[in-house]
mmCIF file with all atom_site columns, C-alpha atoms in Angstrom:
data_model
loop_
_atom_site.group_PDB
_atom_site.id
_atom_site.type_symbol
_atom_site.label_atom_id
_atom_site.label_alt_id
_atom_site.label_comp_id
_atom_site.label_asym_id
_atom_site.label_entity_id
_atom_site.label_seq_id
_atom_site.pdbx_PDB_ins_code
_atom_site.Cartn_x
_atom_site.Cartn_y
_atom_site.Cartn_z
_atom_site.occupancy
_atom_site.B_iso_or_equiv
_atom_site.pdbx_formal_charge
_atom_site.auth_seq_id
_atom_site.auth_comp_id
_atom_site.auth_asym_id
_atom_site.auth_atom_id
_atom_site.pdbx_PDB_model_num
ATOM 1   C CA . MET A 1 1   ? 19.297  13.050  -0.255  1.00 0.00 ? 1   MET A CA 1
ATOM 2   C CA . PRO A 1 2   ? 17.396  10.365  1.672   1.00 0.00 ? 2   PRO A CA 1
ATOM 3   C CA . GLY A 1 3   ? 16.785  11.170  5.309   1.00 0.00 ? 3   GLY A CA 1
ATOM 4   C CA . LEU A 1 4   ? 18.283  9.091   8.110   1.00 0.00 ? 4   LEU A CA 1
ATOM 5   C CA . ASP A 1 5   ? 16.760  8.018   11.390  1.00 0.00 ? 5   ASP A CA 1
ATOM 6   C CA . GLU A 1 6   ? 18.580  8.309   14.718  1.00 0.00 ? 6   GLU A CA 1
ATOM 7   C CA . GLU A 1 7   ? 20.449  5.052   14.021  1.00 0.00 ? 7   GLU A CA 1
ATOM 8   C CA . GLY A 1 8   ? 21.545  6.117   10.552  1.00 0.00 ? 8   GLY A CA 1
ATOM 9   C CA . VAL A 1 9   ? 19.013  3.953   8.693   1.00 0.00 ? 9   VAL A CA 1
ATOM 10  C CA . ALA A 1 10  ? 17.649  5.522   5.507   1.00 0.00 ? 10  ALA A CA 1
ATOM 11  C CA . LEU A 1 11  ? 14.033  6.680   5.644   1.00 0.00 ? 11  LEU A CA 1
ATOM 12  C CA . ILE A 1 12  ? 11.598  6.142   2.781   1.00 0.00 ? 12  ILE A CA 1
ATOM 13  C CA . ASP A 1 13  ? 10.833  9.496   1.167   1.00 0.00 ? 13  ASP A CA 1
ATOM 14  C CA . VAL A 1 14  ? 7.124   9.833   0.420   1.00 0.00 ? 14  VAL A CA 1
ATOM 15  C CA . VAL A 1 15  ? 5.049   12.174  -1.731  1.00 0.00 ? 15  VAL A CA 1
ATOM 16  C CA . ILE A 1 16  ? 1.395   12.357  -0.688  1.00 0.00 ? 16  ILE A CA 1
ATOM 17  C CA . GLN A 1 17  ? -0.926  12.927  -3.620  1.00 0.00 ? 17  GLN A CA 1
ATOM 18  C CA . GLY A 1 18  ? -3.944  14.653  -2.083  1.00 0.00 ? 18  GLY A CA 1
ATOM 19  C CA . THR A 1 19  ? -4.317  17.792  0.022   1.00 0.00 ? 19  THR A CA 1
ATOM 20  C CA . GLY A 1 20  ? -7.679  17.105  1.644   1.00 0.00 ? 20  GLY A CA 1
ATOM 21  C CA . LYS A 1 21  ? -8.296  16.252  5.265   1.00 0.00 ? 21  LYS A CA 1
ATOM 22  C CA . LEU A 1 22  ? -7.544  12.558  4.807   1.00 0.00 ? 22  LEU A CA 1
ATOM 23  C CA . GLY A 1 23  ? -4.249  13.342  3.125   1.00 0.00 ? 23  GLY A CA 1
ATOM 24  C CA . GLN A 1 24  ? -3.383  15.652  6.000   1.00 0.00 ? 24  GLN A CA 1
ATOM 25  C CA . MET A 1 25  ? -4.255  12.897  8.491   1.00 0.00 ? 25  MET A CA 1
ATOM 26  C CA . VAL A 1 26  ? -1.850  10.568  6.706   1.00 0.00 ? 26  VAL A CA 1
ATOM 27  C CA . PHE A 1 27  ? 0.823   13.270  6.829   1.00 0.00 ? 27  PHE A CA 1
ATOM 28  C CA . TYR A 1 28  ? 0.557   13.473  10.619  1.00 0.00 ? 28  TYR A CA 1
ATOM 29  C CA . LEU A 1 29  ? 0.733   9.683   10.930  1.00 0.00 ? 29  LEU A CA 1
ATOM 30  C CA . LEU A 1 30  ? 3.844   9.538   8.772   1.00 0.00 ? 30  LEU A CA 1
ATOM 31  C CA . ARG A 1 31  ? 5.447   12.409  10.653  1.00 0.00 ? 31  ARG A CA 1
ATOM 32  C CA . GLU A 1 32  ? 5.607   10.105  13.672  1.00 0.00 ? 32  GLU A CA 1
ATOM 33  C CA . SER A 1 33  ? 6.859   7.170   11.600  1.00 0.00 ? 33  SER A CA 1
ATOM 34  C CA . THR A 1 34  ? 10.333  5.769   12.131  1.00 0.00 ? 34  THR A CA 1
ATOM 35  C CA . LYS A 1 35  ? 10.427  4.532   8.524   1.00 0.00 ? 35  LYS A CA 1
ATOM 36  C CA . HIS A 1 36  ? 9.001   7.343   6.401   1.00 0.00 ? 36  HIS A CA 1
ATOM 37  C CA . ARG A 1 37  ? 9.605   11.007  5.653   1.00 0.00 ? 37  ARG A CA 1
ATOM 38  C CA . VAL A 1 38  ? 7.020   13.106  3.778   1.00 0.00 ? 38  VAL A CA 1
ATOM 39  C CA . VAL A 1 39  ? 8.921   15.305  1.326   1.00 0.00 ? 39  VAL A CA 1
ATOM 40  C CA . ALA A 1 40  ? 5.987   16.912  -0.517  1.00 0.00 ? 40  ALA A CA 1
ATOM 41  C CA . PHE A 1 41  ? 2.284   17.051  -1.252  1.00 0.00 ? 41  PHE A CA 1
ATOM 42  C CA . ALA A 1 42  ? 1.099   16.912  -4.872  1.00 0.00 ? 42  ALA A CA 1
ATOM 43  C CA . ALA A 1 43  ? -2.302  17.924  -6.214  1.00 0.00 ? 43  ALA A CA 1
ATOM 44  C CA . ASP A 1 44  ? -4.085  19.435  -9.190  1.00 0.00 ? 44  ASP A CA 1
ATOM 45  C CA . ARG A 1 45  ? -3.220  23.072  -9.767  1.00 0.00 ? 45  ARG A CA 1
ATOM 46  C CA . GLN A 1 46  ? -6.495  24.425  -8.397  1.00 0.00 ? 46  GLN A CA 1
ATOM 47  C CA . TYR A 1 47  ? -5.533  23.057  -4.981  1.00 0.00 ? 47  TYR A CA 1
ATOM 48  C CA . CYS A 1 48  ? -2.002  24.502  -5.063  1.00 0.00 ? 48  CYS A CA 1
ATOM 49  C CA . THR A 1 49  ? -2.832  27.965  -3.761  1.00 0.00 ? 49  THR A CA 1
ATOM 50  C CA . THR A 1 50  ? 0.281   28.150  -1.581  1.00 0.00 ? 50  THR A CA 1
ATOM 51  C CA . GLU A 1 51  ? 3.848   26.902  -1.984  1.00 0.00 ? 51  GLU A CA 1
ATOM 52  C CA . GLN A 1 52  ? 3.710   24.733  1.134   1.00 0.00 ? 52  GLN A CA 1
ATOM 53  C CA . LEU A 1 53  ? 1.248   22.637  3.097   1.00 0.00 ? 53  LEU A CA 1
ATOM 54  C CA . LEU A 1 54  ? 1.998   21.645  6.686   1.00 0.00 ? 54  LEU A CA 1
ATOM 55  C CA . GLY A 1 55  ? 5.582   22.775  6.231   1.00 0.00 ? 55  GLY A CA 1
ATOM 56  C CA . VAL A 1 56  ? 6.470   20.729  3.142   1.00 0.00 ? 56  VAL A CA 1
ATOM 57  C CA . PRO A 1 57  ? 6.364   21.727  -0.541  1.00 0.00 ? 57  PRO A CA 1
ATOM 58  C CA . LEU A 1 58  ? 3.004   21.656  -2.335  1.00 0.00 ? 58  LEU A CA 1
ATOM 59  C CA . ILE A 1 59  ? 3.605   20.837  -5.997  1.00 0.00 ? 59  ILE A CA 1
ATOM 60  C CA . PRO A 1 60  ? 1.215   20.792  -8.965  1.00 0.00 ? 60  PRO A CA 1
ATOM 61  C CA . PHE A 1 61  ? 0.872   17.182  -10.039 1.00 0.00 ? 61  PHE A CA 1
ATOM 62  C CA . ASP A 1 62  ? 1.865   17.928  -13.618 1.00 0.00 ? 62  ASP A CA 1
ATOM 63  C CA . GLN A 1 63  ? 5.287   19.070  -12.316 1.00 0.00 ? 63  GLN A CA 1
ATOM 64  C CA . VAL A 1 64  ? 5.915   16.609  -9.511  1.00 0.00 ? 64  VAL A CA 1
ATOM 65  C CA . GLU A 1 65  ? 8.291   14.329  -11.390 1.00 0.00 ? 65  GLU A CA 1
ATOM 66  C CA . ARG A 1 66  ? 10.628  17.280  -12.099 1.00 0.00 ? 66  ARG A CA 1
ATOM 67  C CA . GLN A 1 67  ? 11.306  17.826  -8.405  1.00 0.00 ? 67  GLN A CA 1
ATOM 68  C CA . PHE A 1 68  ? 10.744  14.284  -7.132  1.00 0.00 ? 68  PHE A CA 1
ATOM 69  C CA . PRO A 1 69  ? 11.402  11.715  -9.874  1.00 0.00 ? 69  PRO A CA 1
ATOM 70  C CA . PRO A 1 70  ? 9.605   8.378   -9.504  1.00 0.00 ? 70  PRO A CA 1
ATOM 71  C CA . ASP A 1 71  ? 12.810  6.439   -8.931  1.00 0.00 ? 71  ASP A CA 1
ATOM 72  C CA . GLY A 1 72  ? 13.626  8.480   -5.815  1.00 0.00 ? 72  GLY A CA 1
ATOM 73  C CA . VAL A 1 73  ? 10.412  8.458   -3.791  1.00 0.00 ? 73  VAL A CA 1
ATOM 74  C CA . GLY A 1 74  ? 7.399   6.365   -2.930  1.00 0.00 ? 74  GLY A CA 1
ATOM 75  C CA . MET A 1 75  ? 3.884   7.711   -3.239  1.00 0.00 ? 75  MET A CA 1
ATOM 76  C CA . LEU A 1 76  ? 0.658   7.465   -1.278  1.00 0.00 ? 76  LEU A CA 1
ATOM 77  C CA . THR A 1 77  ? -2.430  8.594   -3.169  1.00 0.00 ? 77  THR A CA 1
ATOM 78  C CA . VAL A 1 78  ? -5.016  9.715   -0.619  1.00 0.00 ? 78  VAL A CA 1
ATOM 79  C CA . LEU A 1 79  ? -8.531  10.906  -1.388  1.00 0.00 ? 79  LEU A CA 1
ATOM 80  C CA . GLY A 1 80  ? -11.372 10.582  1.088   1.00 0.00 ? 80  GLY A CA 1
ATOM 81  C CA . GLY A 1 81  ? -14.130 8.096   0.341   1.00 0.00 ? 81  GLY A CA 1
ATOM 82  C CA . LEU A 1 82  ? -16.709 10.820  -0.268  1.00 0.00 ? 82  LEU A CA 1
ATOM 83  C CA . GLY A 1 83  ? -14.598 11.999  -3.170  1.00 0.00 ? 83  GLY A CA 1
ATOM 84  C CA . GLY A 1 84  ? -16.079 9.099   -5.109  1.00 0.00 ? 84  GLY A CA 1
ATOM 85  C CA . TRP A 1 85  ? -14.297 5.876   -5.940  1.00 0.00 ? 85  TRP A CA 1
ATOM 86  C CA . ALA A 1 86  ? -13.956 6.753   -9.614  1.00 0.00 ? 86  ALA A CA 1
ATOM 87  C CA . ALA A 1 87  ? -11.997 9.872   -8.642  1.00 0.00 ? 87  ALA A CA 1
ATOM 88  C CA . ARG A 1 88  ? -9.827  7.827   -6.271  1.00 0.00 ? 88  ARG A CA 1
ATOM 89  C CA . LYS A 1 89  ? -9.123  5.376   -9.090  1.00 0.00 ? 89  LYS A CA 1
ATOM 90  C CA . GLU A 1 90  ? -8.248  8.195   -11.480 1.00 0.00 ? 90  GLU A CA 1
ATOM 91  C CA . LEU A 1 91  ? -5.699  9.722   -9.085  1.00 0.00 ? 91  LEU A CA 1
ATOM 92  C CA . TYR A 1 92  ? -4.150  6.331   -8.376  1.00 0.00 ? 92  TYR A CA 1
ATOM 93  C CA . ASP A 1 93  ? -3.926  5.437   -12.070 1.00 0.00 ? 93  ASP A CA 1
ATOM 94  C CA . ARG A 1 94  ? -2.325  8.698   -13.143 1.00 0.00 ? 94  ARG A CA 1
ATOM 95  C CA . ALA A 1 95  ? 0.442   8.369   -10.529 1.00 0.00 ? 95  ALA A CA 1
ATOM 96  C CA . THR A 1 96  ? 1.073   4.789   -11.634 1.00 0.00 ? 96  THR A CA 1
ATOM 97  C CA . ALA A 1 97  ? 1.223   5.948   -15.256 1.00 0.00 ? 97  ALA A CA 1
ATOM 98  C CA . LYS A 1 98  ? 4.014   8.379   -14.332 1.00 0.00 ? 98  LYS A CA 1
ATOM 99  C CA . GLY A 1 99  ? 5.996   5.471   -12.938 1.00 0.00 ? 99  GLY A CA 1
ATOM 100 C CA . TYR A 1 100 ? 5.512   6.146   -9.234  1.00 0.00 ? 100 TYR A CA 1
ATOM 101 C CA . ARG A 1 101 ? 5.730   3.221   -6.852  1.00 0.00 ? 101 ARG A CA 1
ATOM 102 C CA . HIS A 1 102 ? 2.804   3.253   -4.472  1.00 0.00 ? 102 HIS A CA 1
ATOM 103 C CA . LEU A 1 103 ? 3.527   2.102   -0.937  1.00 0.00 ? 103 LEU A CA 1
ATOM 104 C CA . ASN A 1 104 ? 1.439   0.337   1.668   1.00 0.00 ? 104 ASN A CA 1
ATOM 105 C CA . TYR A 1 105 ? 1.205   1.985   5.081   1.00 0.00 ? 105 TYR A CA 1
ATOM 106 C CA . VAL A 1 106 ? 0.089   0.197   8.246   1.00 0.00 ? 106 VAL A CA 1
ATOM 107 C CA . HIS A 1 107 ? 0.075   2.181   11.477  1.00 0.00 ? 107 HIS A CA 1
ATOM 108 C CA . PRO A 1 108 ? 2.148   0.468   14.191  1.00 0.00 ? 108 PRO A CA 1
ATOM 109 C CA . THR A 1 109 ? -0.869  0.143   16.501  1.00 0.00 ? 109 THR A CA 1
ATOM 110 C CA . ALA A 1 110 ? -2.805  -1.858  13.905  1.00 0.00 ? 110 ALA A CA 1
ATOM 111 C CA . ILE A 1 111 ? -2.778  -5.658  14.215  1.00 0.00 ? 111 ILE A CA 1
ATOM 112 C CA . VAL A 1 112 ? -2.296  -7.622  11.001  1.00 0.00 ? 112 VAL A CA 1
ATOM 113 C CA . GLN A 1 113 ? -2.567  -11.368 11.542  1.00 0.00 ? 113 GLN A CA 1
ATOM 114 C CA . GLY A 1 114 ? -0.801  -14.105 9.604   1.00 0.00 ? 114 GLY A CA 1
ATOM 115 C CA . ASP A 1 115 ? -0.351  -14.292 5.866   1.00 0.00 ? 115 ASP A CA 1
ATOM 116 C CA . GLN A 1 116 ? -1.694  -11.498 3.688   1.00 0.00 ? 116 GLN A CA 1
ATOM 117 C CA . HIS A 1 117 ? -1.816  -10.960 -0.061  1.00 0.00 ? 117 HIS A CA 1
ATOM 118 C CA . TRP A 1 118 ? -2.034  -7.248  -0.797  1.00 0.00 ? 118 TRP A CA 1
ATOM 119 C CA . GLY A 1 119 ? -1.470  -4.926  -3.701  1.00 0.00 ? 119 GLY A CA 1
ATOM 120 C CA . ASP A 1 120 ? -0.275  -1.370  -3.049  1.00 0.00 ? 120 ASP A CA 1
ATOM 121 C CA . ASN A 1 121 ? -1.490  2.012   -1.801  1.00 0.00 ? 121 ASN A CA 1
ATOM 122 C CA . ASN A 1 122 ? -3.373  0.325   1.026   1.00 0.00 ? 122 ASN A CA 1
ATOM 123 C CA . ILE A 1 123 ? -3.543  2.532   4.126   1.00 0.00 ? 123 ILE A CA 1
ATOM 124 C CA . VAL A 1 124 ? -4.424  1.031   7.517   1.00 0.00 ? 124 VAL A CA 1
ATOM 125 C CA . PHE A 1 125 ? -5.139  3.575   10.254  1.00 0.00 ? 125 PHE A CA 1
ATOM 126 C CA . PRO A 1 126 ? -4.501  3.185   14.012  1.00 0.00 ? 126 PRO A CA 1
ATOM 127 C CA . PHE A 1 127 ? -6.040  0.354   16.038  1.00 0.00 ? 127 PHE A CA 1
ATOM 128 C CA . ALA A 1 128 ? -7.439  -1.565  13.079  1.00 0.00 ? 128 ALA A CA 1
ATOM 129 C CA . ILE A 1 129 ? -7.442  -5.376  13.278  1.00 0.00 ? 129 ILE A CA 1
ATOM 130 C CA . VAL A 1 130 ? -6.922  -7.308  10.054  1.00 0.00 ? 130 VAL A CA 1
ATOM 131 C CA . GLY A 1 131 ? -7.598  -11.041 10.130  1.00 0.00 ? 131 GLY A CA 1
ATOM 132 C CA . PHE A 1 132 ? -5.396  -13.750 8.664   1.00 0.00 ? 132 PHE A CA 1
ATOM 133 C CA . ASP A 1 133 ? -5.412  -15.163 5.115   1.00 0.00 ? 133 ASP A CA 1
ATOM 134 C CA . GLY A 1 134 ? -6.718  -11.929 3.639   1.00 0.00 ? 134 GLY A CA 1
ATOM 135 C CA . GLN A 1 135 ? -6.581  -10.680 0.080   1.00 0.00 ? 135 GLN A CA 1
ATOM 136 C CA . MET A 1 136 ? -6.621  -6.985  -0.745  1.00 0.00 ? 136 MET A CA 1
ATOM 137 C CA . GLY A 1 137 ? -6.120  -5.241  -4.056  1.00 0.00 ? 137 GLY A CA 1
ATOM 138 C CA . ASN A 1 138 ? -4.902  -1.677  -4.582  1.00 0.00 ? 138 ASN A CA 1
ATOM 139 C CA . ASN A 1 139 ? -5.809  1.748   -3.223  1.00 0.00 ? 139 ASN A CA 1
ATOM 140 C CA . ASN A 1 140 ? -7.890  0.829   -0.179  1.00 0.00 ? 140 ASN A CA 1
ATOM 141 C CA . VAL A 1 141 ? -8.375  2.725   3.086   1.00 0.00 ? 141 VAL A CA 1
ATOM 142 C CA . LEU A 1 142 ? -9.134  1.090   6.446   1.00 0.00 ? 142 LEU A CA 1
ATOM 143 C CA . ARG A 1 143 ? -9.879  3.764   9.015   1.00 0.00 ? 143 ARG A CA 1
ATOM 144 C CA . GLU A 1 144 ? -9.392  3.662   12.783  1.00 0.00 ? 144 GLU A CA 1
ATOM 145 C CA . LYS A 1 145 ? -10.723 0.693   14.785  1.00 0.00 ? 145 LYS A CA 1
ATOM 146 C CA . VAL A 1 146 ? -11.888 -1.303  11.776  1.00 0.00 ? 146 VAL A CA 1
ATOM 147 C CA . TYR A 1 147 ? -12.275 -5.021  12.486  1.00 0.00 ? 147 TYR A CA 1
ATOM 148 C CA . LEU A 1 148 ? -11.742 -7.077  9.345   1.00 0.00 ? 148 LEU A CA 1
ATOM 149 C CA . GLY A 1 149 ? -12.252 -10.794 9.837   1.00 0.00 ? 149 GLY A CA 1
ATOM 150 C CA . HIS A 1 150 ? -10.201 -13.701 8.503   1.00 0.00 ? 150 HIS A CA 1
ATOM 151 C CA . ASP A 1 151 ? -10.265 -14.876 4.878   1.00 0.00 ? 151 ASP A CA 1
ATOM 152 C CA . PHE A 1 152 ? -11.542 -11.559 3.588   1.00 0.00 ? 152 PHE A CA 1
ATOM 153 C CA . VAL A 1 153 ? -11.326 -10.552 -0.067  1.00 0.00 ? 153 VAL A CA 1
ATOM 154 C CA . ILE A 1 154 ? -11.244 -6.830  -0.864  1.00 0.00 ? 154 ILE A CA 1
ATOM 155 C CA . GLY A 1 155 ? -10.973 -5.418  -4.362  1.00 0.00 ? 155 GLY A CA 1
ATOM 156 C CA . ASP A 1 156 ? -9.581  -2.035  -5.410  1.00 0.00 ? 156 ASP A CA 1
ATOM 157 C CA . HIS A 1 157 ? -10.435 1.560   -4.447  1.00 0.00 ? 157 HIS A CA 1
ATOM 158 C CA . THR A 1 158 ? -12.592 0.721   -1.417  1.00 0.00 ? 158 THR A CA 1
ATOM 159 C CA . PHE A 1 159 ? -13.086 2.816   1.706   1.00 0.00 ? 159 PHE A CA 1
ATOM 160 C CA . ILE A 1 160 ? -13.912 1.290   5.093   1.00 0.00 ? 160 ILE A CA 1
ATOM 161 C CA . GLY A 1 161 ? -14.902 3.908   7.658   1.00 0.00 ? 161 GLY A CA 1
ATOM 162 C CA . VAL A 1 162 ? -14.091 4.345   11.331  1.00 0.00 ? 162 VAL A CA 1
ATOM 163 C CA . GLY A 1 163 ? -15.252 1.504   13.561  1.00 0.00 ? 163 GLY A CA 1
ATOM 164 C CA . CYS A 1 164 ? -16.654 -0.809  10.902  1.00 0.00 ? 164 CYS A CA 1
ATOM 165 C CA . THR A 1 165 ? -16.972 -4.515  11.738  1.00 0.00 ? 165 THR A CA 1
ATOM 166 C CA . ILE A 1 166 ? -16.616 -6.992  8.882   1.00 0.00 ? 166 ILE A CA 1
ATOM 167 C CA . GLY A 1 167 ? -17.062 -10.698 9.546   1.00 0.00 ? 167 GLY A CA 1
ATOM 168 C CA . GLY A 1 168 ? -14.819 -13.498 8.386   1.00 0.00 ? 168 GLY A CA 1
ATOM 169 C CA . GLY A 1 169 ? -15.066 -14.562 4.766   1.00 0.00 ? 169 GLY A CA 1
ATOM 170 C CA . ALA A 1 170 ? -16.634 -11.290 3.626   1.00 0.00 ? 170 ALA A CA 1
ATOM 171 C CA . ARG A 1 171 ? -15.963 -9.980  0.132   1.00 0.00 ? 171 ARG A CA 1
ATOM 172 C CA . ILE A 1 172 ? -15.991 -6.300  -0.823  1.00 0.00 ? 172 ILE A CA 1
ATOM 173 C CA . GLY A 1 173 ? -16.031 -5.439  -4.503  1.00 0.00 ? 173 GLY A CA 1
ATOM 174 C CA . ASP A 1 174 ? -14.159 -2.648  -6.245  1.00 0.00 ? 174 ASP A CA 1
ATOM 175 C CA . GLY A 1 175 ? -15.188 0.810   -5.082  1.00 0.00 ? 175 GLY A CA 1
ATOM 176 C CA . GLY A 1 176 ? -17.212 -0.351  -2.089  1.00 0.00 ? 176 GLY A CA 1
ATOM 177 C CA . TYR A 1 177 ? -17.806 2.307   0.588   1.00 0.00 ? 177 TYR A CA 1
ATOM 178 C CA . LEU A 1 178 ? -18.658 1.287   4.148   1.00 0.00 ? 178 LEU A CA 1
ATOM 179 C CA . ALA A 1 179 ? -19.516 4.315   6.270   1.00 0.00 ? 179 ALA A CA 1
ATOM 180 C CA . MET A 1 180 ? -18.461 4.582   9.905   1.00 0.00 ? 180 MET A CA 1
ATOM 181 C CA . GLY A 1 181 ? -19.893 2.129   12.381  1.00 0.00 ? 181 GLY A CA 1
ATOM 182 C CA . SER A 1 182 ? -21.424 -0.188  9.794   1.00 0.00 ? 182 SER A CA 1
ATOM 183 C CA . THR A 1 183 ? -21.419 -3.977  10.211  1.00 0.00 ? 183 THR A CA 1
ATOM 184 C CA . VAL A 1 184 ? -21.121 -6.707  7.600   1.00 0.00 ? 184 VAL A CA 1
ATOM 185 C CA . THR A 1 185 ? -21.785 -10.219 8.862   1.00 0.00 ? 185 THR A CA 1
ATOM 186 C CA . ASN A 1 186 ? -19.778 -13.341 7.991   1.00 0.00 ? 186 ASN A CA 1
ATOM 187 C CA . ASP A 1 187 ? -19.463 -14.524 4.381   1.00 0.00 ? 187 ASP A CA 1
ATOM 188 C CA . ILE A 1 188 ? -21.392 -11.584 2.918   1.00 0.00 ? 188 ILE A CA 1
ATOM 189 C CA . THR A 1 189 ? -20.541 -10.147 -0.504  1.00 0.00 ? 189 THR A CA 1
ATOM 190 C CA . VAL A 1 190 ? -20.636 -6.371  -0.814  1.00 0.00 ? 190 VAL A CA 1
ATOM 191 C CA . GLY A 1 191 ? -21.054 -5.688  -4.512  1.00 0.00 ? 191 GLY A CA 1
ATOM 192 C CA . ALA A 1 192 ? -18.814 -3.387  -6.528  1.00 0.00 ? 192 ALA A CA 1
ATOM 193 C CA . GLY A 1 193 ? -19.616 0.274   -5.943  1.00 0.00 ? 193 GLY A CA 1
ATOM 194 C CA . THR A 1 194 ? -21.985 -0.431  -3.049  1.00 0.00 ? 194 THR A CA 1
ATOM 195 C CA . PHE A 1 195 ? -22.504 2.376   -0.511  1.00 0.00 ? 195 PHE A CA 1
ATOM 196 C CA . LEU A 1 196 ? -23.387 1.182   3.001   1.00 0.00 ? 196 LEU A CA 1
ATOM 197 C CA . GLY A 1 197 ? -24.625 4.001   5.218   1.00 0.00 ? 197 GLY A CA 1
ATOM 198 C CA . ILE A 1 198 ? -23.539 4.989   8.737   1.00 0.00 ? 198 ILE A CA 1
ATOM 199 C CA . GLY A 1 199 ? -24.347 2.385   11.376  1.00 0.00 ? 199 GLY A CA 1
ATOM 200 C CA . SER A 1 200 ? -26.006 -0.016  8.946   1.00 0.00 ? 200 SER A CA 1
ATOM 201 C CA . LEU A 1 201 ? -26.186 -3.776  9.570   1.00 0.00 ? 201 LEU A CA 1
ATOM 202 C CA . LEU A 1 202 ? -25.751 -5.851  6.425   1.00 0.00 ? 202 LEU A CA 1
ATOM 203 C CA . LEU A 1 203 ? -27.119 -9.400  6.597   1.00 0.00 ? 203 LEU A CA 1
ATOM 204 C CA . ARG A 1 204 ? -27.395 -10.240 2.892   1.00 0.00 ? 204 ARG A CA 1
ATOM 205 C CA . ASP A 1 205 ? -25.331 -9.833  -0.247  1.00 0.00 ? 205 ASP A CA 1
ATOM 206 C CA . THR A 1 206 ? -25.779 -6.512  -2.025  1.00 0.00 ? 206 THR A CA 1
ATOM 207 C CA . ASP A 1 207 ? -26.412 -5.592  -5.624  1.00 0.00 ? 207 ASP A CA 1
ATOM 208 C CA . PRO A 1 208 ? -23.534 -3.731  -7.261  1.00 0.00 ? 208 PRO A CA 1
ATOM 209 C CA . HIS A 1 209 ? -23.656 0.064   -7.455  1.00 0.00 ? 209 HIS A CA 1
ATOM 210 C CA . ALA A 1 210 ? -26.490 0.451   -4.976  1.00 0.00 ? 210 ALA A CA 1
ATOM 211 C CA . MET A 1 211 ? -27.010 2.290   -1.679  1.00 0.00 ? 211 MET A CA 1
ATOM 212 C CA . TYR A 1 212 ? -28.039 0.390   1.461   1.00 0.00 ? 212 TYR A CA 1
ATOM 213 C CA . LEU A 1 213 ? -29.168 1.940   4.726   1.00 0.00 ? 213 LEU A CA 1
ATOM 214 C CA . GLY A 1 214 ? -30.677 0.725   7.979   1.00 0.00 ? 214 GLY A CA 1
ATOM 215 C CA . HIS A 1 215 ? -30.559 -1.905  10.680  1.00 0.00 ? 215 HIS A CA 1
ATOM 216 C CA . PRO A 1 216 ? -30.905 -4.319  8.945   1.00 0.00 ? 216 PRO A CA 1
ATOM 217 C CA . ALA A 1 217 ? -29.746 -2.595  5.787   1.00 0.00 ? 217 ALA A CA 1
ATOM 218 C CA . LYS A 1 218 ? -32.090 -2.322  2.840   1.00 0.00 ? 218 LYS A CA 1
ATOM 219 C CA . LYS A 1 219 ? -31.514 -1.094  -0.688  1.00 0.00 ? 219 LYS A CA 1
ATOM 220 C CA . VAL A 1 220 ? -32.745 2.460   -1.070  1.00 0.00 ? 220 VAL A CA 1
ATOM 221 C CA . SER A 1 221 ? -31.284 3.711   -4.372  1.00 0.00 ? 221 SER A CA 1
ATOM 222 C CA . PRO A 1 222 ? -28.499 3.328   -6.908  1.00 0.00 ? 222 PRO A CA 1
ATOM 223 C CA . ALA A 1 223 ? -25.065 4.565   -5.817  1.00 0.00 ? 223 ALA A CA 1
ATOM 224 C CA . SER A 1 224 ? -22.837 6.824   -7.874  1.00 0.00 ? 224 SER A CA 1
ATOM 225 C CA . SER A 1 225 ? -19.149 6.360   -8.620  1.00 0.00 ? 225 SER A CA 1
ATOM 226 C CA . THR A 1 226 ? -18.725 10.060  -9.288  1.00 0.00 ? 226 THR A CA 1
ATOM 227 C CA . SER A 1 227 ? -17.686 12.729  -6.844  1.00 0.00 ? 227 SER A CA 1
ATOM 228 C CA . ALA A 1 228 ? -19.818 13.455  -3.804  1.00 0.00 ? 228 ALA A CA 1
ATOM 229 C CA . PRO A 1 229 ? -19.551 16.484  -1.468  1.00 0.00 ? 229 PRO A CA 1
ATOM 230 C CA . GLY A 1 230 ? -16.387 16.408  0.608   1.00 0.00 ? 230 GLY A CA 1
ATOM 231 C CA . GLY A 1 231 ? -13.945 15.208  -2.041  1.00 0.00 ? 231 GLY A CA 1
ATOM 232 C CA . ARG A 1 232 ? -10.675 17.034  -2.578  1.00 0.00 ? 232 ARG A CA 1
ATOM 233 C CA . ALA A 1 233 ? -7.586  16.084  -4.525  1.00 0.00 ? 233 ALA A CA 1
#
């Protein structure tokens, strides 16, 4: 049965797909939510070594719809950026294929200005600021204290790390990864699959699927869409 808050209003039951550290962070955020209740974690079988995680059921993904059918819960698919954007896309797509409705989650301390046009499975962490007239696709993560300027356009499956600053009018292509503390100046295009390293300052548009490092940032190598160390489903 759906949970109720203190005023008798039904909570949104949520399954978190992903047992890694980022998924656990989202669990703790939702535990304090007045709108959501996490009812389970779901993951590939190799990650289901116990029956529970953080006090809620841990269910192999190939069985999740038996216990929590798609018409009864919302889902957040959460895989850290270092898991690789292709892996994040795969997890998102397989949940969608089962019929699960992905939610958006914005922490109450985040500031979202004006009109927005978003897809789903977008997660905005505490103290982020999101400028007006923005467009965002599906399956994006904005970590703590991100500043995202007005008129931004973000694709799908991107990851924007803690404390990033992104100027107005910037565009970030599918699978872009901006590591913590990096800066993108106004009206810059970050190509699809671009990796921008920690603390980098980006002053020019990037090539797609390339790695940029430095202050100012320079292209150093191609970037990979496959898994990197630190990923966990």
